[in-house]
Amino acid sequence: MELFLAFKMKKTTRSNIRHLTYAAIIAALYTALTLIAAAMGLSSGVIQVRLSEALTVLPMLTPAAIPGLTIGCFISNLITGCIPVDVALGTIATLIGAMGTRLLRKYHPIFAPVPPILANTLIVPWVLKYGYGVNGGIPYFMATVGAGEIISCGVLGLILLYATKDRRIFKEL
């Protein structure tokens, strides 16, 4: 009987399950890539090149990426030992960036990394300065965080976007 019900599910229920599954996969990938970057010493500090930030272009392809990236960032910040203000504001920066990328989906894909780059460049330096008490000025931190985001989102993210944008899996949503 359960097998029969699975085939009789409404299309919207299947879509919701697929959406939730994609979000969970993206969250898991974000977390795994952050842990890899953390093991290499790249995911925190004044200069951050989180490999996981390359995934921030995915809202261009699927709305499931917005909760996936947000939850992935939250979990990553928790398990890598970030302070509570960093967990909160870093997650908010990722959410803002993901929503901005989704809003730009009708434009040229080259714009996909702009919202996450801007969100992190404007928010993370304040966390470094006032949350962690790192010596240096906000403009310096904006330059270093921005440079890391350009590498992660701008370079790696665009490579990922162009490699996946025509894949059937994203067209199903």
PDB file of C-alpha atoms in Angstrom:
ATOM      1  CA  MET A   1       0.000   0.000   0.000  1.00  0.00           C
ATOM      2  CA  GLU A   2       2.812   2.425   0.875  1.00  0.00           C
ATOM      3  CA  LEU A   3       4.452   1.842  -2.487  1.00  0.00           C
ATOM      4  CA  PHE A   4       1.164   2.643  -4.204  1.00  0.00           C
ATOM      5  CA  LEU A   5       0.818   5.867  -2.180  1.00  0.00           C
ATOM      6  CA  ALA A   6       4.332   6.911  -3.135  1.00  0.00           C
ATOM      7  CA  PHE A   7       3.399   6.725  -6.813  1.00  0.00           C
ATOM      8  CA  LYS A   8       0.096   8.515  -6.223  1.00  0.00           C
ATOM      9  CA  MET A   9       1.678  11.471  -4.439  1.00  0.00           C
ATOM     10  CA  LYS A  10       0.746  14.836  -5.770  1.00  0.00           C
ATOM     11  CA  LYS A  11       3.299  16.578  -7.912  1.00  0.00           C
ATOM     12  CA  THR A  12       3.673  19.366  -5.350  1.00  0.00           C
ATOM     13  CA  THR A  13       4.503  16.871  -2.602  1.00  0.00           C
ATOM     14  CA  ARG A  14       7.203  15.292  -4.784  1.00  0.00           C
ATOM     15  CA  SER A  15       8.517  18.763  -5.610  1.00  0.00           C
ATOM     16  CA  ASN A  16       8.631  19.680  -1.923  1.00  0.00           C
ATOM     17  CA  ILE A  17      10.497  16.488  -1.088  1.00  0.00           C
ATOM     18  CA  ARG A  18      12.932  17.107  -3.946  1.00  0.00           C
ATOM     19  CA  HIS A  19      13.412  20.717  -2.815  1.00  0.00           C
ATOM     20  CA  LEU A  20      14.096  19.600   0.755  1.00  0.00           C
ATOM     21  CA  THR A  21      16.496  16.910  -0.448  1.00  0.00           C
ATOM     22  CA  TYR A  22      18.453  19.374  -2.615  1.00  0.00           C
ATOM     23  CA  ALA A  23      18.639  21.820   0.292  1.00  0.00           C
ATOM     24  CA  ALA A  24      19.973  19.086   2.580  1.00  0.00           C
ATOM     25  CA  ILE A  25      22.574  17.990   0.020  1.00  0.00           C
ATOM     26  CA  ILE A  26      23.748  21.569  -0.478  1.00  0.00           C
ATOM     27  CA  ALA A  27      23.951  22.090   3.310  1.00  0.00           C
ATOM     28  CA  ALA A  28      25.998  18.908   3.672  1.00  0.00           C
ATOM     29  CA  LEU A  29      28.315  19.893   0.813  1.00  0.00           C
ATOM     30  CA  TYR A  30      28.780  23.378   2.262  1.00  0.00           C
ATOM     31  CA  THR A  31      29.659  21.915   5.650  1.00  0.00           C
ATOM     32  CA  ALA A  32      32.038  19.303   4.217  1.00  0.00           C
ATOM     33  CA  LEU A  33      33.841  21.868   2.041  1.00  0.00           C
ATOM     34  CA  THR A  34      34.141  24.252   4.996  1.00  0.00           C
ATOM     35  CA  LEU A  35      35.681  21.491   7.107  1.00  0.00           C
ATOM     36  CA  ILE A  36      38.172  20.734   4.327  1.00  0.00           C
ATOM     37  CA  ALA A  37      39.086  24.424   4.097  1.00  0.00           C
ATOM     38  CA  ALA A  38      39.331  24.606   7.909  1.00  0.00           C
ATOM     39  CA  ALA A  39      41.728  21.656   7.931  1.00  0.00           C
ATOM     40  CA  MET A  40      43.905  23.634   5.505  1.00  0.00           C
ATOM     41  CA  GLY A  41      43.572  26.802   7.607  1.00  0.00           C
ATOM     42  CA  LEU A  42      41.609  28.681   4.948  1.00  0.00           C
ATOM     43  CA  SER A  43      38.113  29.039   6.397  1.00  0.00           C
ATOM     44  CA  SER A  44      38.529  31.658   9.115  1.00  0.00           C
ATOM     45  CA  GLY A  45      40.582  34.669  10.048  1.00  0.00           C
ATOM     46  CA  VAL A  46      41.351  37.891   8.225  1.00  0.00           C
ATOM     47  CA  ILE A  47      41.898  36.134   4.895  1.00  0.00           C
ATOM     48  CA  GLN A  48      39.199  33.526   4.311  1.00  0.00           C
ATOM     49  CA  VAL A  49      38.988  31.336   1.242  1.00  0.00           C
ATOM     50  CA  ARG A  50      36.171  28.978   2.095  1.00  0.00           C
ATOM     51  CA  LEU A  51      35.825  26.423  -0.666  1.00  0.00           C
ATOM     52  CA  SER A  52      32.176  26.148   0.348  1.00  0.00           C
ATOM     53  CA  GLU A  53      31.543  29.735  -0.729  1.00  0.00           C
ATOM     54  CA  ALA A  54      31.780  28.542  -4.323  1.00  0.00           C
ATOM     55  CA  LEU A  55      28.338  27.010  -3.739  1.00  0.00           C
ATOM     56  CA  THR A  56      26.825  30.467  -3.192  1.00  0.00           C
ATOM     57  CA  VAL A  57      26.138  30.707  -6.937  1.00  0.00           C
ATOM     58  CA  LEU A  58      23.665  27.796  -6.782  1.00  0.00           C
ATOM     59  CA  PRO A  59      20.607  29.965  -6.019  1.00  0.00           C
ATOM     60  CA  MET A  60      20.947  31.025  -9.650  1.00  0.00           C
ATOM     61  CA  LEU A  61      19.926  27.448 -10.508  1.00  0.00           C
ATOM     62  CA  THR A  62      17.573  26.377  -7.733  1.00  0.00           C
ATOM     63  CA  PRO A  63      15.713  28.048  -4.856  1.00  0.00           C
ATOM     64  CA  ALA A  64      16.619  25.028  -2.704  1.00  0.00           C
ATOM     65  CA  ALA A  65      20.112  26.479  -2.452  1.00  0.00           C
ATOM     66  CA  ILE A  66      18.935  29.346  -0.243  1.00  0.00           C
ATOM     67  CA  PRO A  67      18.012  27.230   2.808  1.00  0.00           C
ATOM     68  CA  GLY A  68      20.788  24.769   1.964  1.00  0.00           C
ATOM     69  CA  LEU A  69      23.507  27.416   2.029  1.00  0.00           C
ATOM     70  CA  THR A  70      22.061  29.119   5.097  1.00  0.00           C
ATOM     71  CA  ILE A  71      21.828  25.912   7.129  1.00  0.00           C
ATOM     72  CA  GLY A  72      25.217  24.752   5.852  1.00  0.00           C
ATOM     73  CA  CYS A  73      26.832  28.018   6.933  1.00  0.00           C
ATOM     74  CA  PHE A  74      25.151  27.864  10.344  1.00  0.00           C
ATOM     75  CA  ILE A  75      26.305  24.285  10.962  1.00  0.00           C
ATOM     76  CA  SER A  76      29.795  25.024   9.630  1.00  0.00           C
ATOM     77  CA  ASN A  77      30.225  28.037  11.880  1.00  0.00           C
ATOM     78  CA  LEU A  78      29.005  26.061  14.890  1.00  0.00           C
ATOM     79  CA  ILE A  79      31.307  23.085  14.403  1.00  0.00           C
ATOM     80  CA  THR A  80      34.395  25.098  13.483  1.00  0.00           C
ATOM     81  CA  GLY A  81      34.245  26.946  16.799  1.00  0.00           C
ATOM     82  CA  CYS A  82      33.031  30.388  15.767  1.00  0.00           C
ATOM     83  CA  ILE A  83      31.775  32.749  18.449  1.00  0.00           C
ATOM     84  CA  PRO A  84      27.980  33.203  18.662  1.00  0.00           C
ATOM     85  CA  VAL A  85      27.991  36.609  16.949  1.00  0.00           C
ATOM     86  CA  ASP A  86      29.970  35.103  14.050  1.00  0.00           C
ATOM     87  CA  VAL A  87      27.576  32.169  13.807  1.00  0.00           C
ATOM     88  CA  ALA A  88      24.628  34.583  13.646  1.00  0.00           C
ATOM     89  CA  LEU A  89      26.057  37.304  11.415  1.00  0.00           C
ATOM     90  CA  GLY A  90      27.947  34.913   9.142  1.00  0.00           C
ATOM     91  CA  THR A  91      24.744  32.970   8.591  1.00  0.00           C
ATOM     92  CA  ILE A  92      22.831  36.189   7.919  1.00  0.00           C
ATOM     93  CA  ALA A  93      25.497  37.281   5.408  1.00  0.00           C
ATOM     94  CA  THR A  94      25.156  33.949   3.618  1.00  0.00           C
ATOM     95  CA  LEU A  95      21.353  34.204   3.603  1.00  0.00           C
ATOM     96  CA  ILE A  96      21.481  37.759   2.193  1.00  0.00           C
ATOM     97  CA  GLY A  97      23.985  36.691  -0.454  1.00  0.00           C
ATOM     98  CA  ALA A  98      21.920  33.645  -1.444  1.00  0.00           C
ATOM     99  CA  MET A  99      18.699  35.636  -1.715  1.00  0.00           C
ATOM    100  CA  GLY A 100      20.475  38.315  -3.750  1.00  0.00           C
ATOM    101  CA  THR A 101      21.865  35.699  -6.118  1.00  0.00           C
ATOM    102  CA  ARG A 102      18.402  34.209  -6.559  1.00  0.00           C
ATOM    103  CA  LEU A 103      16.986  37.644  -7.402  1.00  0.00           C
ATOM    104  CA  LEU A 104      19.614  38.039 -10.145  1.00  0.00           C
ATOM    105  CA  ARG A 105      18.825  34.694 -11.813  1.00  0.00           C
ATOM    106  CA  LYS A 106      17.172  36.330 -14.823  1.00  0.00           C
ATOM    107  CA  TYR A 107      20.323  38.279 -15.589  1.00  0.00           C
ATOM    108  CA  HIS A 108      23.678  37.126 -16.897  1.00  0.00           C
ATOM    109  CA  PRO A 109      25.282  34.377 -14.742  1.00  0.00           C
ATOM    110  CA  ILE A 110      28.406  36.504 -14.314  1.00  0.00           C
ATOM    111  CA  PHE A 111      26.442  38.470 -11.674  1.00  0.00           C
ATOM    112  CA  ALA A 112      25.745  35.384  -9.511  1.00  0.00           C
ATOM    113  CA  PRO A 113      28.699  35.832  -7.130  1.00  0.00           C
ATOM    114  CA  VAL A 114      28.180  39.571  -6.595  1.00  0.00           C
ATOM    115  CA  PRO A 115      25.606  39.401  -3.729  1.00  0.00           C
ATOM    116  CA  PRO A 116      27.569  36.903  -1.580  1.00  0.00           C
ATOM    117  CA  ILE A 117      30.804  38.813  -2.188  1.00  0.00           C
ATOM    118  CA  LEU A 118      29.170  42.079  -1.123  1.00  0.00           C
ATOM    119  CA  ALA A 119      27.290  40.606   1.850  1.00  0.00           C
ATOM    120  CA  ASN A 120      30.378  38.969   3.316  1.00  0.00           C
ATOM    121  CA  THR A 121      32.662  41.906   2.521  1.00  0.00           C
ATOM    122  CA  LEU A 122      30.320  44.280   4.352  1.00  0.00           C
ATOM    123  CA  ILE A 123      29.418  42.089   7.366  1.00  0.00           C
ATOM    124  CA  VAL A 124      32.376  39.822   8.231  1.00  0.00           C
ATOM    125  CA  PRO A 125      34.942  42.626   8.848  1.00  0.00           C
ATOM    126  CA  TRP A 126      32.807  43.977  11.682  1.00  0.00           C
ATOM    127  CA  VAL A 127      32.732  40.511  13.262  1.00  0.00           C
ATOM    128  CA  LEU A 128      36.513  40.254  12.964  1.00  0.00           C
ATOM    129  CA  LYS A 129      37.059  43.688  14.519  1.00  0.00           C
ATOM    130  CA  TYR A 130      34.470  43.737  17.281  1.00  0.00           C
ATOM    131  CA  GLY A 131      33.611  40.072  17.793  1.00  0.00           C
ATOM    132  CA  TYR A 132      37.105  38.601  17.719  1.00  0.00           C
ATOM    133  CA  GLY A 133      39.027  41.795  18.543  1.00  0.00           C
ATOM    134  CA  VAL A 134      41.444  41.353  15.639  1.00  0.00           C
ATOM    135  CA  ASN A 135      43.837  44.280  15.294  1.00  0.00           C
ATOM    136  CA  GLY A 136      43.392  46.257  12.107  1.00  0.00           C
ATOM    137  CA  GLY A 137      40.959  48.542  10.413  1.00  0.00           C
ATOM    138  CA  ILE A 138      37.596  47.780   8.878  1.00  0.00           C
ATOM    139  CA  PRO A 139      38.754  48.888   5.379  1.00  0.00           C
ATOM    140  CA  TYR A 140      41.685  46.451   5.588  1.00  0.00           C
ATOM    141  CA  PHE A 141      39.386  43.624   6.665  1.00  0.00           C
ATOM    142  CA  MET A 142      36.962  44.500   3.871  1.00  0.00           C
ATOM    143  CA  ALA A 143      39.818  44.220   1.390  1.00  0.00           C
ATOM    144  CA  THR A 144      41.049  40.873   2.722  1.00  0.00           C
ATOM    145  CA  VAL A 145      37.615  39.297   3.192  1.00  0.00           C
ATOM    146  CA  GLY A 146      36.552  40.676  -0.186  1.00  0.00           C
ATOM    147  CA  ALA A 147      39.633  39.182  -1.858  1.00  0.00           C
ATOM    148  CA  GLY A 148      38.891  35.769  -0.355  1.00  0.00           C
ATOM    149  CA  GLU A 149      35.260  36.016  -1.475  1.00  0.00           C
ATOM    150  CA  ILE A 150      36.316  36.964  -4.996  1.00  0.00           C
ATOM    151  CA  ILE A 151      38.466  33.834  -5.121  1.00  0.00           C
ATOM    152  CA  SER A 152      35.797  31.584  -3.580  1.00  0.00           C
ATOM    153  CA  CYS A 153      32.605  32.962  -5.121  1.00  0.00           C
ATOM    154  CA  GLY A 154      33.869  34.838  -8.128  1.00  0.00           C
ATOM    155  CA  VAL A 155      36.391  32.377  -9.503  1.00  0.00           C
ATOM    156  CA  LEU A 156      35.494  28.961  -8.081  1.00  0.00           C
ATOM    157  CA  GLY A 157      31.776  29.754  -7.967  1.00  0.00           C
ATOM    158  CA  LEU A 158      31.593  30.810 -11.596  1.00  0.00           C
ATOM    159  CA  ILE A 159      33.510  27.701 -12.645  1.00  0.00           C
ATOM    160  CA  LEU A 160      30.949  25.631 -10.730  1.00  0.00           C
ATOM    161  CA  LEU A 161      28.027  27.578 -12.175  1.00  0.00           C
ATOM    162  CA  TYR A 162      29.126  27.186 -15.772  1.00  0.00           C
ATOM    163  CA  ALA A 163      29.889  23.496 -15.197  1.00  0.00           C
ATOM    164  CA  THR A 164      26.421  22.790 -13.769  1.00  0.00           C
ATOM    165  CA  LYS A 165      23.985  25.292 -15.261  1.00  0.00           C
ATOM    166  CA  ASP A 166      22.854  23.033 -18.097  1.00  0.00           C
ATOM    167  CA  ARG A 167      22.523  19.913 -15.955  1.00  0.00           C
ATOM    168  CA  ARG A 168      19.114  18.264 -15.902  1.00  0.00           C
ATOM    169  CA  ILE A 169      19.059  17.940 -12.115  1.00  0.00           C
ATOM    170  CA  PHE A 170      18.622  21.711 -11.697  1.00  0.00           C
ATOM    171  CA  LYS A 171      16.021  21.983 -14.443  1.00  0.00           C
ATOM    172  CA  GLU A 172      13.719  19.595 -12.552  1.00  0.00           C
ATOM    173  CA  LEU A 173      13.020  22.179  -9.890  1.00  0.00           C
TER     174      LEU A 173
END
